[in-house]
Structure formats: structure tokens, C-alpha cells
XYZ file of C-alpha atoms in Angstrom:
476
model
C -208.485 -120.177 -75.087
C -206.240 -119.486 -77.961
C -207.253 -122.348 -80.135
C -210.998 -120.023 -79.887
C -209.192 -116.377 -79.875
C -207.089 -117.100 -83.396
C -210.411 -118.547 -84.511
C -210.485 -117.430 -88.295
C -214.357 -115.509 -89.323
C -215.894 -118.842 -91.209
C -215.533 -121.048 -87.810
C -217.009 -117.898 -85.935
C -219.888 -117.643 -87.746
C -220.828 -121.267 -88.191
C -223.115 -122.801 -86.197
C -225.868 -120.059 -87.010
C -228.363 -121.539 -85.013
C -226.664 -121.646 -81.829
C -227.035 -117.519 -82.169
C -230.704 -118.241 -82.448
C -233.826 -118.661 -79.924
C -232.398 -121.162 -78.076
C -233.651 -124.512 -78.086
C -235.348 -126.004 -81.080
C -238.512 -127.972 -79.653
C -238.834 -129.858 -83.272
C -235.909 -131.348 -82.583
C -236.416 -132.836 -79.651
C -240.455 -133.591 -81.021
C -239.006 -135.502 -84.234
C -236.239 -137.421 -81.667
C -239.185 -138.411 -79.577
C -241.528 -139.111 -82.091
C -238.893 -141.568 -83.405
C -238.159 -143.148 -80.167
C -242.027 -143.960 -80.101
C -242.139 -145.261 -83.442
C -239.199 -147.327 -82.837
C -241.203 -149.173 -80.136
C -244.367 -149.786 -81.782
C -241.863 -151.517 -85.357
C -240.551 -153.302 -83.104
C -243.485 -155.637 -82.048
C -243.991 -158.065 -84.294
C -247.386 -158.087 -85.670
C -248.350 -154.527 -84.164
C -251.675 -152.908 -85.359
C -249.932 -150.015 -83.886
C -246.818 -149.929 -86.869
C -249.557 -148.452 -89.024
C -249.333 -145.296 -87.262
C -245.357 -145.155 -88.239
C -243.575 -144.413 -91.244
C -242.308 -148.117 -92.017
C -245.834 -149.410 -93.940
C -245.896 -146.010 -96.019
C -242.564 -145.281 -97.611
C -238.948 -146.999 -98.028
C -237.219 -145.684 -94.852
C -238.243 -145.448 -91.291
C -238.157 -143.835 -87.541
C -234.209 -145.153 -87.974
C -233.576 -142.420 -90.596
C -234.991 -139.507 -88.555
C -233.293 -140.595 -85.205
C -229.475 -140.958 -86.875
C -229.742 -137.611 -88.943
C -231.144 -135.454 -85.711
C -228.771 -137.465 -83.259
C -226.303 -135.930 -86.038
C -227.906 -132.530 -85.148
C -227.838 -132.921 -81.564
C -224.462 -133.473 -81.804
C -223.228 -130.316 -83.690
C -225.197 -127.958 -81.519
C -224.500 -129.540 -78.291
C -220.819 -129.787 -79.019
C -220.935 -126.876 -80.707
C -221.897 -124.699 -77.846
C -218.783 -126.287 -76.027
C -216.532 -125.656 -78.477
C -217.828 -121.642 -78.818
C -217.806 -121.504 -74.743
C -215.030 -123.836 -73.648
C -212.819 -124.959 -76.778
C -211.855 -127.917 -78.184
C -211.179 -129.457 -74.365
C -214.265 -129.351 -73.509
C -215.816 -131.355 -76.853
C -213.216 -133.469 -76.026
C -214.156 -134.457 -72.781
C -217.499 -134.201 -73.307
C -217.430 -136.492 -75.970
C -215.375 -139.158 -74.319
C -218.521 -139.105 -71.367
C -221.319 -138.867 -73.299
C -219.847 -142.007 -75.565
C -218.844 -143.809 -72.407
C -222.387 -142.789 -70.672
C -223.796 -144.766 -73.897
C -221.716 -147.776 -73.874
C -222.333 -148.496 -69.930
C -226.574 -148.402 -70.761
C -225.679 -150.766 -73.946
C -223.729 -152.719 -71.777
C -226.251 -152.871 -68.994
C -229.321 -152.954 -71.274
C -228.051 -156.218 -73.026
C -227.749 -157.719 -69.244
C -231.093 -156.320 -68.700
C -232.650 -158.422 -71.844
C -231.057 -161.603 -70.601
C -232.161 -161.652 -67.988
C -235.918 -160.652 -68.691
C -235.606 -163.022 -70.634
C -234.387 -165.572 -68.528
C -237.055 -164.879 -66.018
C -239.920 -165.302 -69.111
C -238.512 -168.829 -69.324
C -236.424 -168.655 -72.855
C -238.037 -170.445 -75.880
C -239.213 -168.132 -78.865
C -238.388 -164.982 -76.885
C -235.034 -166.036 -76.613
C -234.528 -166.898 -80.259
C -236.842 -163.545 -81.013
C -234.248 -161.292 -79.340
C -231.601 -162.649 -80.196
C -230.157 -163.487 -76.500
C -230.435 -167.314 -76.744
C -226.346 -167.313 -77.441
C -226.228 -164.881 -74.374
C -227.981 -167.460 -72.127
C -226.100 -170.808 -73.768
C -222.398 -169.031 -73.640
C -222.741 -166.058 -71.494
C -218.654 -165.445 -71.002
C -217.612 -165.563 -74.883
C -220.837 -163.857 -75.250
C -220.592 -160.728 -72.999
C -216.446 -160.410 -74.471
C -218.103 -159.971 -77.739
C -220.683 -157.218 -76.866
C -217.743 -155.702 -74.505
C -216.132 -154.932 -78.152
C -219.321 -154.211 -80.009
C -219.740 -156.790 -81.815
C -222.612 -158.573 -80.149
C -225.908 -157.239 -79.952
C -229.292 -158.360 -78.932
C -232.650 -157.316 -80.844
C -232.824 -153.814 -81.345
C -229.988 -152.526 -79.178
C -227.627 -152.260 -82.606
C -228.386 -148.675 -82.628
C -226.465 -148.122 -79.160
C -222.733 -149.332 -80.489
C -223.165 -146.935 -83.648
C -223.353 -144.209 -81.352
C -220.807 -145.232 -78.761
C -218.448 -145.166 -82.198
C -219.473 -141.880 -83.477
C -219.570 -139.869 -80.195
C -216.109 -141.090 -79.502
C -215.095 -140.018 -82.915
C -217.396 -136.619 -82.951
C -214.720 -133.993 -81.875
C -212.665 -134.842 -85.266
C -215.882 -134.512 -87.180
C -217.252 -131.326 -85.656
C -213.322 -130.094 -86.338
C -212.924 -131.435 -90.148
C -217.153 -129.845 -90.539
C -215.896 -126.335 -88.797
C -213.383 -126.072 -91.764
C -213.860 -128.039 -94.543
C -218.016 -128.641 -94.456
C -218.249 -129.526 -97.903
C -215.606 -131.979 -98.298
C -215.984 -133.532 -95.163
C -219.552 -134.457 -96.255
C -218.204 -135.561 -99.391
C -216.183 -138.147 -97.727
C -218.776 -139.178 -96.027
C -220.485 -139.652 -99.093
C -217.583 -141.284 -100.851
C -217.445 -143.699 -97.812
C -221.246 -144.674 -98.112
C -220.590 -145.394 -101.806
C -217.487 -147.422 -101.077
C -219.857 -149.509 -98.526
C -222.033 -150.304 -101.627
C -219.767 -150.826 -103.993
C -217.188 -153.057 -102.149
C -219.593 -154.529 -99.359
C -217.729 -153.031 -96.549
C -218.396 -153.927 -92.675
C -217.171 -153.788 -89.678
C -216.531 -156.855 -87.613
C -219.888 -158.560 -85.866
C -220.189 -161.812 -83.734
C -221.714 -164.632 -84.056
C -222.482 -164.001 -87.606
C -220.726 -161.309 -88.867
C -223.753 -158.860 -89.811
C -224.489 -155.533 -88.437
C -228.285 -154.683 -88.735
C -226.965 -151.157 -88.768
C -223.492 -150.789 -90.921
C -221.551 -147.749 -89.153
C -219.697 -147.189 -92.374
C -223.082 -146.829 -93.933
C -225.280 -145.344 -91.149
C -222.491 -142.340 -90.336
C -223.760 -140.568 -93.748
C -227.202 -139.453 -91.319
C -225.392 -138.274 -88.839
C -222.809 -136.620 -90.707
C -225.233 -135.138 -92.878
C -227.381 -134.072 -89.543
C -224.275 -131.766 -88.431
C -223.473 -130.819 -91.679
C -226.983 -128.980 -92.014
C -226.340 -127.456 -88.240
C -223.078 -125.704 -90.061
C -224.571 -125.333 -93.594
C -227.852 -125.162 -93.592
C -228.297 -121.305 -94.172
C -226.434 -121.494 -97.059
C -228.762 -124.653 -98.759
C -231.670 -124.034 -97.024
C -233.250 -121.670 -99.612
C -232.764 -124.421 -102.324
C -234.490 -127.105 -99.920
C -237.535 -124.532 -99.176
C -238.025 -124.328 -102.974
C -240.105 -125.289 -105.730
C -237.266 -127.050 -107.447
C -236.861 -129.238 -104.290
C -240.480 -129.841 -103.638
C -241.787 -130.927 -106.537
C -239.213 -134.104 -106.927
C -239.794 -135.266 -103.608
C -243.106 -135.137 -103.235
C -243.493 -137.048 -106.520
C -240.527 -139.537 -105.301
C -242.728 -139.536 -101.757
C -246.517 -140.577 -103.784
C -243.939 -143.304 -105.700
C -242.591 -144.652 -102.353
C -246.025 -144.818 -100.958
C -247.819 -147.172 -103.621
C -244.651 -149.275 -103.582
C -245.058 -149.860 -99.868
C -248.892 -149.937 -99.748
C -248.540 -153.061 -102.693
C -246.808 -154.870 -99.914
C -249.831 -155.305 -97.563
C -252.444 -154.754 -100.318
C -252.197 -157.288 -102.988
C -254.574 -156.224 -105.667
C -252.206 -153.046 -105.614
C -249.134 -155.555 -105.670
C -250.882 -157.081 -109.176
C -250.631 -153.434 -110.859
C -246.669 -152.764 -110.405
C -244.307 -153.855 -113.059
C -242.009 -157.052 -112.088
C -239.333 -155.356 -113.961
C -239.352 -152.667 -111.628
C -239.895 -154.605 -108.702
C -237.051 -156.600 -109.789
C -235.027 -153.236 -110.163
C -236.065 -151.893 -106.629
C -234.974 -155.227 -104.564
C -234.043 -155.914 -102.080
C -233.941 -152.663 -100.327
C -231.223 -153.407 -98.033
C -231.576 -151.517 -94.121
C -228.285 -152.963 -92.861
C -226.229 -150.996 -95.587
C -229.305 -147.873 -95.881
C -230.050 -148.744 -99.384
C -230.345 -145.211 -101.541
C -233.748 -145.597 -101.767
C -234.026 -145.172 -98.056
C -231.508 -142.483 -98.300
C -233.602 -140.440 -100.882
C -237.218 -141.589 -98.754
C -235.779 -139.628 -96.046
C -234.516 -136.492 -97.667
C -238.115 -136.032 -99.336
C -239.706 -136.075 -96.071
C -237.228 -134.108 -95.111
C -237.704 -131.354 -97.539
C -241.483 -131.621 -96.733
C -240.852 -130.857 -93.120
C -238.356 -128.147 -93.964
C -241.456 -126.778 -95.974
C -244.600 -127.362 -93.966
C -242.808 -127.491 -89.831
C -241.887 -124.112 -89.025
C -239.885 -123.465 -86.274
C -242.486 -121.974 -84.271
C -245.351 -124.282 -85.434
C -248.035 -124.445 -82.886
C -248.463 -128.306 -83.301
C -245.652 -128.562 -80.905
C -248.118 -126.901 -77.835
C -249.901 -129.775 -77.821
C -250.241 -132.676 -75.550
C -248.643 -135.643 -78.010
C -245.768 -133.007 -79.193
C -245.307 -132.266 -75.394
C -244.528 -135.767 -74.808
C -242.860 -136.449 -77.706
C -240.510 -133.416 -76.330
C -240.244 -135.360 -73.163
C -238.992 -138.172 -74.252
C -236.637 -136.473 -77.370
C -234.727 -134.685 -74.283
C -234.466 -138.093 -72.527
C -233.515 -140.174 -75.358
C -230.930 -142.403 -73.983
C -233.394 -144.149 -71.268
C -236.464 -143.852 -73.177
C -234.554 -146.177 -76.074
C -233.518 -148.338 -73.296
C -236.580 -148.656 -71.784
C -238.610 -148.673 -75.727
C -236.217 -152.065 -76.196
C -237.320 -153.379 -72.721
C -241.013 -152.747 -73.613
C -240.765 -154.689 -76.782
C -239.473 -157.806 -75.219
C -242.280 -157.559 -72.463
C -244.836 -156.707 -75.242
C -243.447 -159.753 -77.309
C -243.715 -161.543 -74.582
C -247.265 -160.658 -73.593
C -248.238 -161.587 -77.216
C -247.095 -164.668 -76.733
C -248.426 -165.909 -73.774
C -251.230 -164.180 -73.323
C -253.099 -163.350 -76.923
C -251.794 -161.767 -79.960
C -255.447 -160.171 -80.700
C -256.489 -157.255 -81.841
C -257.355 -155.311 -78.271
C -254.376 -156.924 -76.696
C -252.014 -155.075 -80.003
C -253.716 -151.796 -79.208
C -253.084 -152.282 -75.144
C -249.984 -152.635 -75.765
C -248.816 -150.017 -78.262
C -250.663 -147.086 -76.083
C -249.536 -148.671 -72.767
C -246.076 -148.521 -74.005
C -245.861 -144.768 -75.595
C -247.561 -143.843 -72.215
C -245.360 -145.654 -69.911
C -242.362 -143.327 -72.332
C -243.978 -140.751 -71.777
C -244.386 -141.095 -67.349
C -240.378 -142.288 -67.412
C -239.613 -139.003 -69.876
C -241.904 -136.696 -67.410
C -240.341 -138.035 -64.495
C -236.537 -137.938 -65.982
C -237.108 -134.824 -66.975
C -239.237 -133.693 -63.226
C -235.848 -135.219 -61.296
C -232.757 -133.933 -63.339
C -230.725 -131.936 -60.377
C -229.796 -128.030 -61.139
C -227.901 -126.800 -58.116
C -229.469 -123.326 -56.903
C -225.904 -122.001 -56.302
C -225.539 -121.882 -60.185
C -227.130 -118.677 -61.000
C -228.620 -118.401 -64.945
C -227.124 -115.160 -66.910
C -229.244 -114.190 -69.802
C -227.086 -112.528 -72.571
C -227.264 -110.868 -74.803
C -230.872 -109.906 -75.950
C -229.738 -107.109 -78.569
C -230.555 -106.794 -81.949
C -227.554 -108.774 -83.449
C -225.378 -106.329 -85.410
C -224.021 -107.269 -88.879
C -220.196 -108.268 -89.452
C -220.332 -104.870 -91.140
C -221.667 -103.269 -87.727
C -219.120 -104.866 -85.781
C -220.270 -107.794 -84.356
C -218.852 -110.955 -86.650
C -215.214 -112.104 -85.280
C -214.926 -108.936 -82.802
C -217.787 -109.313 -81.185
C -217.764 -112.931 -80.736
C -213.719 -112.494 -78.854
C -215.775 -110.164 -77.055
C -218.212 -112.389 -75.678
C -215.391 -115.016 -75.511
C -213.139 -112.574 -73.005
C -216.018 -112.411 -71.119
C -216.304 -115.955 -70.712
C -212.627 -116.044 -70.253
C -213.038 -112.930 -67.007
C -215.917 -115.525 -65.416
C -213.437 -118.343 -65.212
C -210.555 -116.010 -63.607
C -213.454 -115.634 -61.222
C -214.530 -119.069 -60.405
C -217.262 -119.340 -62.984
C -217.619 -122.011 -65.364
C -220.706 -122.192 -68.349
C -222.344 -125.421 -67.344
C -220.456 -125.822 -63.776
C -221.607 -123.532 -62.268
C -222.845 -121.049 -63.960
C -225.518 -121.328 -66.745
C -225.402 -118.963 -69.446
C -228.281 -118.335 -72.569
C -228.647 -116.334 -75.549
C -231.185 -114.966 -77.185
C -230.978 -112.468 -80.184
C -233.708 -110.400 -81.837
C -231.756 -111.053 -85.256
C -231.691 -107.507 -86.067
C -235.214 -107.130 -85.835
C -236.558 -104.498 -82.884
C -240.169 -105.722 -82.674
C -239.242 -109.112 -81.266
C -237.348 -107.188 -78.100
C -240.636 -107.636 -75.952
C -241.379 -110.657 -76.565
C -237.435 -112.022 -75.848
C -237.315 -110.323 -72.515
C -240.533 -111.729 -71.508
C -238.934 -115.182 -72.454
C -236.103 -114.112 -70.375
C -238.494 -113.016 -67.591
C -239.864 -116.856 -67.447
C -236.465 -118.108 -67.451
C -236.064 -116.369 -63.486
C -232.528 -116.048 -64.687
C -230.224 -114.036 -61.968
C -228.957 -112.003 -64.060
C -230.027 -110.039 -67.556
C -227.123 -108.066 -69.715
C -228.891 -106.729 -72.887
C -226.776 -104.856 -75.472
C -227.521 -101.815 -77.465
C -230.224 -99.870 -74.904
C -233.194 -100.715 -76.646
C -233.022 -104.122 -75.710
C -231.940 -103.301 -72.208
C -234.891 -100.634 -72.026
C -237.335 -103.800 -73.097
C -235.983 -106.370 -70.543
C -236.407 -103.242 -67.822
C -239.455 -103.012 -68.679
C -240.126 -106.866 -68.980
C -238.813 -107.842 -65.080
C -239.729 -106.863 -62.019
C -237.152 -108.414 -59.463
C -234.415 -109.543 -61.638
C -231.168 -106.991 -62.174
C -230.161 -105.376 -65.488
C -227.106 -104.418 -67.038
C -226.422 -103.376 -70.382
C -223.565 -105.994 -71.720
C -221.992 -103.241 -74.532
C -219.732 -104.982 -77.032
């Protein structure tokens, strides 16, 4: 507890959002949304790719999934650190990276031996598991270390790298933000400038770089911790402008790919200038592609947009809070769609079977995952605080959040443990009285336990919001 109790004001108040509403749905939308269009790229030949962001701009679903795994990351580990300490991101880190490199190891035994089963020929040499088949020992070594991967799995080592180095970065981001994304940055540049790699079997090329790819993700918790401060710059006309004018650029670049009496209008030079835009090493113009976009959604997807209430956002959501299995099982769909093309017709009806067979099978798997996942009823939920968050200035900053940390610290003298058995969530009415109602009615539908509200008008709105659940006003 001490490492949280000495914790100097800047590290107590980063992390802004974890003081917030609770879970951001866009996340999980955008993570989902990518999974999705990560399957339908992945088929070669897909009438359903037009519905992604590959055929209209430089980057792709890669971009969003990195920089909100990046995200992810900082709030989930985040919340550990705040509750548990460093221990706990520790540990949790450490699981979560060996949880990823068991269904990398597994899902490259899986793709062998679907493909196996399908008989070999182009599918092996498609996903890259013909070497798996021919020497499966020297093979399996090599993907034991990382450095083997077949078709579309590369993703799955990147992460098993940065979740096991994650507790450093969330540690180095806590205190030094700003220079620890500069390093990241310096890093990226160094990959560009000197070509560096990381070691990769049989022929030495990552289709993701880690010492390239990290930037997203480090950039993804870097906005968790600093994206108060920048976000009025990004939400501004200054930002806007420039990258929706970079965006219309990108477009007619990628449209002159498929259309070729748009291809006869752009300059060679410039062509010339612009390739080859290189994936494996995320070539700056992918880098910028993706910060546009993202300044347009930081612009035009509100937190509380109603898009996300429908259907297709609802199972987007599924599968963004199931996205370990749903990328499995998105890599296993694209070697039985492959293989479907193959054998059976690579048409036009047999494309659009496919693509919407496989988002709806993602969607079934999410809704079941999601249906099955096991929360013990002796774990009672405590919903605190629902108060109108005071200023530092009114006492809440550093004291209040020892407070809340002593309080955490009395549960475990007790037996009770955030996450073992206990759950614990926040919600705060950011200084703003109105929104009291409509928190403890959110609290109401959570059928937590338990309710401690702090000053008395929020305790006076979540009496008047419950019927059957006890009250108690949490005073800081």
C-alpha cells in the first residue's frame, strides 16, 4: 500500500477517465468493429473489404485495434494500480500476456491442422503453414519464441511482448507522459531510419514490426493519461481542418488504385514520392491516416452517441469485450472462407455469404462469451461514490483519493478483495447536481448490494432511486 499512499498529486489525478461513467462503450464498439474488419481484409478477393477502411485511405482496422488495445491497457491496469498497486499490474500483466501467448500458441496448432484436414495445396502456401506441416518440430520451437507465425496471427506475439512489458510503461507514462511518448517516438524513427527488427523465422520479416507497431499502443495509453490536457487542441478547428484535407487526399490516392481512369490523373512524381507505403514498419503515412480519423471521431463520436444503441454497435460491443477469441476465431474463419472460395466458387453471392456469415458467427461466439462469463453471487457489487466530485481546492485531489484508498485498505483487513471477491464501481456526477438522478438510476440497474453516496444530495437521489438496495452516505 505504500508505493499508492506516498503517491505524489500528478499520479493521483491521472487516469481522469477512470473517475468517469464507467465503461466507455466506443471503446469496446471501435475494438469490435476492428475485429470485424480484420476478418472481411483478410479474404482474399472479398466484395465485403469495401465496407472497411483498407480501399479508402492509407491505414487500416490494424491502426484502430493497436492504439485502443493501448487504451485498454492503461485503464484496465490502471484501475489495478489505483485499487491494488503496482502488484497487482504486475501480476495481472504477467496472466493476461501468458493468457495471449497460450491462444497464439494453440491457434497456430489450430490452423495446421484445419489445414491439414482441407488437404494442403494453395491453402497451405496461402497461410503460411506449409513449413508447419513439412517441419513441424523446428517449426513449433520457432513460434514457441515468437518468431514464427502463420497468416494473420502476427498480431498475437506483439501483444504477448507488450503486455509483458506494460507495467514499466504504465509506470514511466504515470510520471514522465511526455517523454515516455517521446521515446516511443524516437524509437519509431530509429526503426525507419536504421531498418530495425526483431528476429523472425523462416525469413526474417515481421508483418507487424514491434519496434514500430508499440508507437499505437503507446500513444493509446498516453491519451488515457493525457488526453484532458490535448484534447481541446484535437476537438479544434486547427486540428480539423488538416486532417480532413489530409483524409479527402488519402481517399483519391486509394480510390486510383481500383479505379484506373482516376489512377491516369495523379502525378508519377508523387506517386513515386508516396511508395511503397510500407505496413510491416507503419509507414508515416499510415501513422498520420489514422490520427485524422482519429481527430474526426474525437469530433463527430461523442461519448454518449446514440449510434452505439443499435443492433450492429451492440455487436460490435460484444465482440470488442471478447476480443481475444473473436480474433482467434476471425483468423479461423478466414482460412475456412479461403478455403470455401477455393473449392467451392469465388463468385459474387458466395463473397457476400461469406463476409455476413462470418461477422454473424462473431457476433453468436461474442453473445455467448459474453452470456457464460462466471460472476460468483457471493461477491457482492458496492457502488461508490455517486457525489458530485469536489475540486482539489474542495478537498478531494490527493486526500480524498488516500481516503478512498484506506477504505480499500479496511476491506482487505476484512477479507475483501476489488475483483476477488468483491466488485467495486464508481460513478461521479463531475460536479454537476442535475446528473444525480440519472447516476443512481444507473446504479439502481446495476442491483449492486450496496450504495455509499457522498455529500447528501447524492445519497438523498440514490434513496430516492432504490427500493430494496441499502444506503449509506460514504463521507470523505
Amino acid at each position: 500500500m505504500h508505493d499508492r499512499t506516498a503517491t505524489s498529486k500528478p499520479l493521483v489525478d491521472a487516469l481522469p477517465e477512470l473517475k468517469g461513467y464507467g465503461r466507455d462503450l466506443r471503446i469496446d464498439a471501435c475494438r469490435g468493429i476492428a475485429l470485424w474488419c480484420i476478418f472481411l481484409d483478410h479474404v482474399p478477393n472479398n466484395i465485403g473489404s469495401w465496407l472497411t477502411l483498407r480501399n479508402y485511405g492509407f491505414s487500416d482496422a490494424a491502426e484502430v485495434f493497436m492504439f485502443v488495445s493501448g487504451v485498454t491497457c492503461a485503464l484496465a491496469y490502471g484501475k489495478a494500480w489505483r485499487c491494488e498497486g503496482w502488484t497487482s499490474v504486475i501480476s495481472r500483466t504477467l496472466r493476461r500476456s501468458w493468457d495471449i501467448y497460450v491462444a497464439f500458441l494453440l491457434l497456430t496448432l489450430a490452423c495446421a491442422i484445419l489445414v491439414h484436414l482441407a488437404g494442403g495445396g494453395r491453402l497451405a502456401d496461402e497461410s503460411n503453414t506449409r513449413i508447419l506441416l513439412d517441419q513441424p518440430g523446428a517449426t513449433l520451437a520457432h513460434a514457441a519464441i515468437l518468431q514464427y507465425c502463420p497468416v494473420n496471427t502476427d498480431v498475437l506475439p506483439i501483444f504477448v511482448l507488450l503486455h509483458l512489458l506494460f507495467a514499466l510503461l504504465l509506470w514511466l507514462l504515470l510520471r514522465l507522459p511526455n517523454v515516455t511518448l517521446g521515446a516511443s517516438l524516437a524509437l519509431y524513427a530509429l526503426v525507419h531510419v536504421f531498418g530495425w527488427t526483431m528476429p523472425a523465422w523462416p525469413n526474417g520479416h515481421w508483418a507487424f514490426n514491434p519496434l514500430a507497431w508499440q508507437l499505437l499502443v503507446v500513444l493509446g495509453a498516453w491519451w488515457m493519461i493525457e488526453g484532458e490536457r490535448v484534447r481541446p487542441w484535437v476537438t479544434s478547428r486547427t486540428a480539423l481542418v488538416p486532417a480532413v484535407l489530409y483524409l479527402v487526399f488519402s481517399l483519391i490516392i486509394a480510390l486510383s488504385w481500383r479505379i484506373r481512369p482516376l489512377e491516369a490523373l495523379i502525378p508519377q512524381a508523387l506517386l513515386k514520392l508516396l511508395y511503397p507505403i510500407d505496413k510491416s514498419n507503419l509507414d508515416p503515412l499510415r501513422l498520420l491516416h489514422f490520427l485524422a480519423l482519429a481527430v474526426l471521431a474525437a469530433w463527430f463520436v461523442p461519448r454518449n452517441w446514440r449510434g452505439l444503441t443499435t443492433a450492429v454497435m451492440r455487436g460490435a460491443i460484444l465482440c470488442g469485450k471478447s476480443s481475444l477469441p473473436i480474433y482467434c476465431l476471425g483468423v479461423l474463419l478466414t482460412l475456412a472462407s479461403l478455403l470455401a472460395l477455393l473449392d467451392i466458387s469465388e463468385g459474387l453471392a458466395m463473397q457476400i455469404a461469406l463476409s455476413v456469415g462470418g461477422v454473424l458467427m462473431m457476433i453468436v461466439v461474442a453473445t455467448l462469451l459474453n452470456s457464460i462469463k462466471i460472476k460468483p453471487r457471493q461477491q457482492p457489487t458496492v457502488v461508490l461514490p455517486m457525489g458530485v466530485r469536489a475540486q482539489p481546492q474542495e478537498g478531494w485531489g490527493t486526500v480524498g483519493w488516500r481516503l478512498l484508498e484506506a477504505f480499500h485498505r479496511g476491506l482487505r483487513e476484512f477479507g475483501w478483495a476489488d475483483r476477488q471477491n468483491l466488485v467495486i464501481n464508481y460513478r461521479f456526477a463531475e460536479g454537476q447536481s442535475d446528473r444525480l438522478p440519472g447516476l443512481a438510476d444507473e446504479l439502481v440497474r446495476l442491483k449492486a448490494d450496496v450504495i455509499a453516496a457522498s455529500p447528501k444530495p447524492a445519497a438523498m437521489a440514490a434513496k430516492n432511486a432504490m427500493a430494496t438496495i441499502p444506503s449509506s452516505e460514504y463521507r470523505f
